[in-house]
Tab-separated table of C-alpha atoms in Angstrom:
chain	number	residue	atom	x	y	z
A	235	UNK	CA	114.449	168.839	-142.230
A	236	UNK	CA	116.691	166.192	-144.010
A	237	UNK	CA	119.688	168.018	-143.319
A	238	UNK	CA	118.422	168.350	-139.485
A	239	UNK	CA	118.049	164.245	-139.887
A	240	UNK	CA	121.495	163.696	-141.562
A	241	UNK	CA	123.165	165.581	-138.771
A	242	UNK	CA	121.499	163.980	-136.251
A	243	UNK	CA	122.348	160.704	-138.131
A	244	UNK	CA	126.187	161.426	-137.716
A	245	UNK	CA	125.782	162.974	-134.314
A	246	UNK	CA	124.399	158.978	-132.907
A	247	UNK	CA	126.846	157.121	-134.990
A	248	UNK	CA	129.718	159.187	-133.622
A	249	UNK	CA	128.673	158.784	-129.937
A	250	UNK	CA	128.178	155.823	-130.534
A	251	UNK	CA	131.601	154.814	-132.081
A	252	UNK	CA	132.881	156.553	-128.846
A	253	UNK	CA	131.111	154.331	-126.384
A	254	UNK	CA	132.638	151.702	-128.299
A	255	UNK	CA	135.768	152.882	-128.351
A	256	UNK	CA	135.929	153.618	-124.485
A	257	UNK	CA	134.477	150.063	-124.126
A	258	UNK	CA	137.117	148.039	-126.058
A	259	UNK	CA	139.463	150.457	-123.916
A	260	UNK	CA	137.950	149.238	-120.755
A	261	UNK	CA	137.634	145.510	-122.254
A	262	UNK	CA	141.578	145.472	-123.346
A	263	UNK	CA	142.323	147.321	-120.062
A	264	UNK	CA	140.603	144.540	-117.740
A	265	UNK	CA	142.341	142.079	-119.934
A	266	UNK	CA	145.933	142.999	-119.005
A	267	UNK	CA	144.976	143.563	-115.323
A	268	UNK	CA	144.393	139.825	-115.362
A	269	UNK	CA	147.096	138.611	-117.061
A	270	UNK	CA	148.988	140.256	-115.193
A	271	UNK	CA	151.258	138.539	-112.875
A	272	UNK	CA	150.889	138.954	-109.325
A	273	UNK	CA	153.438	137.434	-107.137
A	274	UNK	CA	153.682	136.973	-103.316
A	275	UNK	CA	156.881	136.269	-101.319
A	276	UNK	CA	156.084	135.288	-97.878
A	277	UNK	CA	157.368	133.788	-94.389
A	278	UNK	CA	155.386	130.975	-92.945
A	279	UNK	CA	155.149	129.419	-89.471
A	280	UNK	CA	157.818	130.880	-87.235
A	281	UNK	CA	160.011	133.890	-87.346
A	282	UNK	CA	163.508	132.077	-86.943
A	283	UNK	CA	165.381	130.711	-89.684
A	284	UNK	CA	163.743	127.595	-89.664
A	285	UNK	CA	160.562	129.198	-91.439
A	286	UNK	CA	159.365	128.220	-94.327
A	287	UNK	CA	159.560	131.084	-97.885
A	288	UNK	CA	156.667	130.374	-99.727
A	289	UNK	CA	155.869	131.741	-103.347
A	290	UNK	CA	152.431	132.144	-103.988
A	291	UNK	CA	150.815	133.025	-107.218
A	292	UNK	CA	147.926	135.451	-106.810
A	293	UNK	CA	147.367	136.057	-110.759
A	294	UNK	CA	144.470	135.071	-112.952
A	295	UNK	CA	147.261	132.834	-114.976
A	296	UNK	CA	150.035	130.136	-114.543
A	297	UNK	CA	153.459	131.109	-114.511
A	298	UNK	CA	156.908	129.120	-114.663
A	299	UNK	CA	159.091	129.970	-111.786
A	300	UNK	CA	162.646	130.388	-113.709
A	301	UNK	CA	165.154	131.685	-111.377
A	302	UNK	CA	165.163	132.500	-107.591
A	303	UNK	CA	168.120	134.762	-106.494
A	304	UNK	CA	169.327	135.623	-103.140
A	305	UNK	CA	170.507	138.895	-101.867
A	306	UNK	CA	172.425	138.944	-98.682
A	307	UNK	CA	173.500	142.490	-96.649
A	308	UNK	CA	176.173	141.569	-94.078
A	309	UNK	CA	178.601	143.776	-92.807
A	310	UNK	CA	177.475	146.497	-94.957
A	311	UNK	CA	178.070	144.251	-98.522
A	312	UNK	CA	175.322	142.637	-100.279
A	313	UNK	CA	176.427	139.147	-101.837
A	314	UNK	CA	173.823	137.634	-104.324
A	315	UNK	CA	173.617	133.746	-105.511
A	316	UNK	CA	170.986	131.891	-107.439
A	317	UNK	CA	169.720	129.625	-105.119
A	318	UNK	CA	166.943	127.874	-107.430
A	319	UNK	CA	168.244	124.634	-107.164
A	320	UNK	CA	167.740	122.535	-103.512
A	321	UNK	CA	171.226	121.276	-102.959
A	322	UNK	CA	170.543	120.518	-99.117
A	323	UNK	CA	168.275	117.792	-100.339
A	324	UNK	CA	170.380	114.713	-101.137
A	325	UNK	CA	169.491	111.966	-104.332
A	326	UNK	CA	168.713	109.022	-101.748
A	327	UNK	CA	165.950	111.558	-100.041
A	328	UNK	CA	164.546	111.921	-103.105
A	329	UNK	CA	160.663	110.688	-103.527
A	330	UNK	CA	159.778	112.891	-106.465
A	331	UNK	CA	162.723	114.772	-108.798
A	332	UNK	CA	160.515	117.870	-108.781
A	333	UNK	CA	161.624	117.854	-105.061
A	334	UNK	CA	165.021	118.383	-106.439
A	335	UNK	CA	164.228	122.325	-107.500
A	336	UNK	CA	161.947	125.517	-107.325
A	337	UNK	CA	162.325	125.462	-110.892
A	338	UNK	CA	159.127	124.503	-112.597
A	339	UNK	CA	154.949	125.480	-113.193
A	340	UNK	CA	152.868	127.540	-110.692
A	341	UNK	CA	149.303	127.199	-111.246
A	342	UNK	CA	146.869	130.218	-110.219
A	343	UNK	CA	145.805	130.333	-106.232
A	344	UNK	CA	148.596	128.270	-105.498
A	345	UNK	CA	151.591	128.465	-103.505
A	346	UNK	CA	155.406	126.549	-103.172
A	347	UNK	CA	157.317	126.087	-100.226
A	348	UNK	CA	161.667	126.825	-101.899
A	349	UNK	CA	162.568	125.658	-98.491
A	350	UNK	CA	163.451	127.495	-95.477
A	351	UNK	CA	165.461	130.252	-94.800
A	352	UNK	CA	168.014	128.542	-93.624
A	353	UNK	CA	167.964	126.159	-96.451
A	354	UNK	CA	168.230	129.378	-99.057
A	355	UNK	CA	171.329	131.007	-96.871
A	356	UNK	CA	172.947	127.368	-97.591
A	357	UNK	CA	172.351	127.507	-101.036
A	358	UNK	CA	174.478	131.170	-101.414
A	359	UNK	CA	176.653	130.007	-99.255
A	360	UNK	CA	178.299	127.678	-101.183
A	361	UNK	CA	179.005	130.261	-103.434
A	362	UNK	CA	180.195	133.221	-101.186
A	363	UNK	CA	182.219	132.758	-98.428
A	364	UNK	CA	179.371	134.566	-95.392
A	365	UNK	CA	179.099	131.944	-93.370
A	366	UNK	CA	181.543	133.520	-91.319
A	367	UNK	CA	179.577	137.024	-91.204
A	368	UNK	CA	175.988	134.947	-90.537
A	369	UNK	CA	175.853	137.673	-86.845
A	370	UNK	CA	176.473	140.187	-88.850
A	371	UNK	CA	173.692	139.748	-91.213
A	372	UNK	CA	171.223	142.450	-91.764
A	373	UNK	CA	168.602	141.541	-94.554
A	374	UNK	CA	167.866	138.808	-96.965
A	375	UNK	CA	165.776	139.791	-100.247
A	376	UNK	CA	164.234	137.184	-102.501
A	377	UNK	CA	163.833	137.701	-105.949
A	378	UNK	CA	161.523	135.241	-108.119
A	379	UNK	CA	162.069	135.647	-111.810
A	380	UNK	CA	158.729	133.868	-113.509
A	381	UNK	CA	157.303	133.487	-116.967
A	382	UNK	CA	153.449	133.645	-117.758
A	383	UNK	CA	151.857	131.669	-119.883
A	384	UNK	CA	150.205	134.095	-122.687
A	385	UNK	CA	154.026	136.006	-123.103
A	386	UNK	CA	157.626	135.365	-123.334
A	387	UNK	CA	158.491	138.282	-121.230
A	388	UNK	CA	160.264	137.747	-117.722
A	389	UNK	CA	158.810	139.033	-114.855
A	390	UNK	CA	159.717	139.430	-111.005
A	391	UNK	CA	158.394	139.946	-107.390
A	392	UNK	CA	160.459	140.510	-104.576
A	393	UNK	CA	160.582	140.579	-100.427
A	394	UNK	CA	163.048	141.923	-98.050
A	395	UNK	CA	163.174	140.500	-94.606
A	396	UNK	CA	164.674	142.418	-92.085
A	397	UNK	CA	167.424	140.045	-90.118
A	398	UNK	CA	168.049	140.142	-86.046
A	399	UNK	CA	170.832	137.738	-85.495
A	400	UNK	CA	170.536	136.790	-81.244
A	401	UNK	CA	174.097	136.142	-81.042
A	402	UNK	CA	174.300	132.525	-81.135
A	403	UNK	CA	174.106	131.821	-84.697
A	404	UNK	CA	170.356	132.097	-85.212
A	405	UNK	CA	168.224	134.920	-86.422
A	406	UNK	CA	164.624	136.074	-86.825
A	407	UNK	CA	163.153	137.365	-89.720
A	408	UNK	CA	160.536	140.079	-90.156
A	409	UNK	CA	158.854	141.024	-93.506
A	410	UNK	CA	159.682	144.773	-94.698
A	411	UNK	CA	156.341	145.252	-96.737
A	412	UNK	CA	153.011	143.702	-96.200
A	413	UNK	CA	153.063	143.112	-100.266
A	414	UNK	CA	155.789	141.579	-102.479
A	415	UNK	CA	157.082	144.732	-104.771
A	416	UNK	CA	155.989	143.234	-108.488
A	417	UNK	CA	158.815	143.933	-111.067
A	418	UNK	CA	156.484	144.582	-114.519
A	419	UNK	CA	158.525	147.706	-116.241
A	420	UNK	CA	160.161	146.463	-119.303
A	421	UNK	CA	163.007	148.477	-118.328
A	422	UNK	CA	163.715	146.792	-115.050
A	423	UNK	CA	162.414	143.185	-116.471
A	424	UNK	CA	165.879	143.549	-118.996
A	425	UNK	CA	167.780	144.489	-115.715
A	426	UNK	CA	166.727	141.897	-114.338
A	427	UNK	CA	167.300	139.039	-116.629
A	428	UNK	CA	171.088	140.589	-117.242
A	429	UNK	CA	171.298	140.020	-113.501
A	430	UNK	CA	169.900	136.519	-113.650
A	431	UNK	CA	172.351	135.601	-117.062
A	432	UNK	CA	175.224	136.711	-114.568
A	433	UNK	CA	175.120	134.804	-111.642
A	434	UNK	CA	174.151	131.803	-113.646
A	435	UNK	CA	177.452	132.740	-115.862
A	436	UNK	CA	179.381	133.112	-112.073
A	437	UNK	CA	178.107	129.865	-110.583
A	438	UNK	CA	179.361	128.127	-113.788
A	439	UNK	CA	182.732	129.472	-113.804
A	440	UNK	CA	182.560	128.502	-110.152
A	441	UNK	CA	181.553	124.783	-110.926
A	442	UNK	CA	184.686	124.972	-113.646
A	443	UNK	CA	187.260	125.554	-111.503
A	444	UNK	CA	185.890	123.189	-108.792
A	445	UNK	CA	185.906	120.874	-111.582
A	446	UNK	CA	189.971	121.696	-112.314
A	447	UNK	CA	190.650	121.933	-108.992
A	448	UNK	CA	189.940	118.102	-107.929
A	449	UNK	CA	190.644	117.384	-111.080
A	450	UNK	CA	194.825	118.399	-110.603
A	451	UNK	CA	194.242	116.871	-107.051
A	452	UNK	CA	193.286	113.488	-108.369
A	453	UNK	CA	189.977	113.457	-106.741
A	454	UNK	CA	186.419	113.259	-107.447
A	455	UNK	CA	183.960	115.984	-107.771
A	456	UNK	CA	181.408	116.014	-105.305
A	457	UNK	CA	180.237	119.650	-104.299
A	458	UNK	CA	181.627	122.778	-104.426
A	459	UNK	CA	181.843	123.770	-101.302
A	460	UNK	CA	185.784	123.265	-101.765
A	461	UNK	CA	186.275	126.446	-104.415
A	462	UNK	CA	183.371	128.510	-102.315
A	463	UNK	CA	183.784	132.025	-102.078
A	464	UNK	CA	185.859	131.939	-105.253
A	465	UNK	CA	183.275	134.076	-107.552
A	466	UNK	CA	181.682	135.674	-104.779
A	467	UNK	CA	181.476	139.129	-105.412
A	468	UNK	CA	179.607	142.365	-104.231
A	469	UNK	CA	176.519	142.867	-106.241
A	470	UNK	CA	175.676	146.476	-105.000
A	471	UNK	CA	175.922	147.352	-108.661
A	472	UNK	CA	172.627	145.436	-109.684
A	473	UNK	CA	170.195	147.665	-107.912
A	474	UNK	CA	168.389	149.304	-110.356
A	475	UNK	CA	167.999	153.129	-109.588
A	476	UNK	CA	164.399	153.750	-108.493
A	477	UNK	CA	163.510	150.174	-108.736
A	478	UNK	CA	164.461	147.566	-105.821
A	479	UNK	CA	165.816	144.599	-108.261
């Protein structure tokens, strides 16, 4: 009878360590689905180029928007820029500095507006020399590189938005997936911030020799739109295979 007891004794404790065990499983599991970030790249208001791109943090946690990089397919190339920083907006229209960049905190449930597209195509375009293929355009992606606040890690969300130029030097945009595409792998988050490291690395270089270049003239420096198109290159070579990055 007492060996009938004892194995009934280890039978419970060992169903019972496996409920825990599949509980602190399910409790670890929930955990990381809401930390998790969950990014959301969208158009607002109208679908010409005046529209507003608004980021929109959908996670449980607060992230800090790092980097915000700019893909552009025209005429079969894709150019790419970082285009983080709102150059369009001038220091006299200034009311707050924070208006000065995308850069910055993103609380939970809320959204910011990094300007329209119009405003973004400006941005890379005083780094590569498109303005000239603007008809010819045939998709825009935005990528949004974002820390959370519990980890270190980088991660990214991106949108494509189809393009139809009328002709005229305007264009409509369309969204190609109802849902941003969340970049989580730890594979693609390294590709990713080797992508960022360059560009940033290309506008510099850029901003040197803009630098040296009024700088033999005799003149001051007061944009780069001089020296633009100088470090513009094709960035076909950053798409990660099997991930859109």
């Amino acid at each position: 009878m007492s060996n009938h007891a004892q194995l009934l004794g280890v039978g419970i404790s060992a169903i019972s360590a496996i409920i825990w065990v599949i509980y602190l499983q399910l409790l670890f599991s929930s955990m990381r689905r809401q930390r998790r970030t969950n990014l959301e790249i969208t158009r607002a208001g109208e679908p010409g180029e005046d529209a507003k791109c608004l980021v929109s943090n959908m996670g449980a946690e607060p992230v800090y928007i790092k980097s915000i990089i700019v893909d552009v397919v025209a005429d079969g190339k894709r150019y790419s820029a970082a285009a983080t920083q709102r150059r369009e907006i001038t220091q006299d229209q200034l009311s707050d500095l924070k208006e000065k960049t995308t850069e910055g905190p993103l609380d939970s449930g809320n959204s910011r507006d990094v300007g329209s597209f119009k405003d973004l195509l400006g941005r890379i375009m005083e780094f590569c020399d498109i303005e000239r293929l603007k008809d010819d355009i045939e998709e825009i992606k935005i990528l949004v590189a974002v820390n959370s606040g519990f980890s270190k890690q980088m991660a990214a969300a991106e949108q494509t938005f189809s393009v139809t130029p009328d002709g005229h030097g305007s264009m409509y945009l369309t969204q190609k997936k109802v849902s941003s595409t969340q970049l989580r792998r730890r594979k693609v988050r390294r590709k990713i911030e080797t992508r960022i490291n360059k560009v940033l690395e290309e506008e510099a270089e850029l901003i040197r020799r803009t630098v040296e270049i009024a700088r033999d003239r005799g003149d001051n420096v007061r944009d780069i739109s001089e020296a633009k198109g100088a470090q513009c290159r094709d960035h076909g070579n950053c798409h990660v295979e099997g991930d859109s990055v």
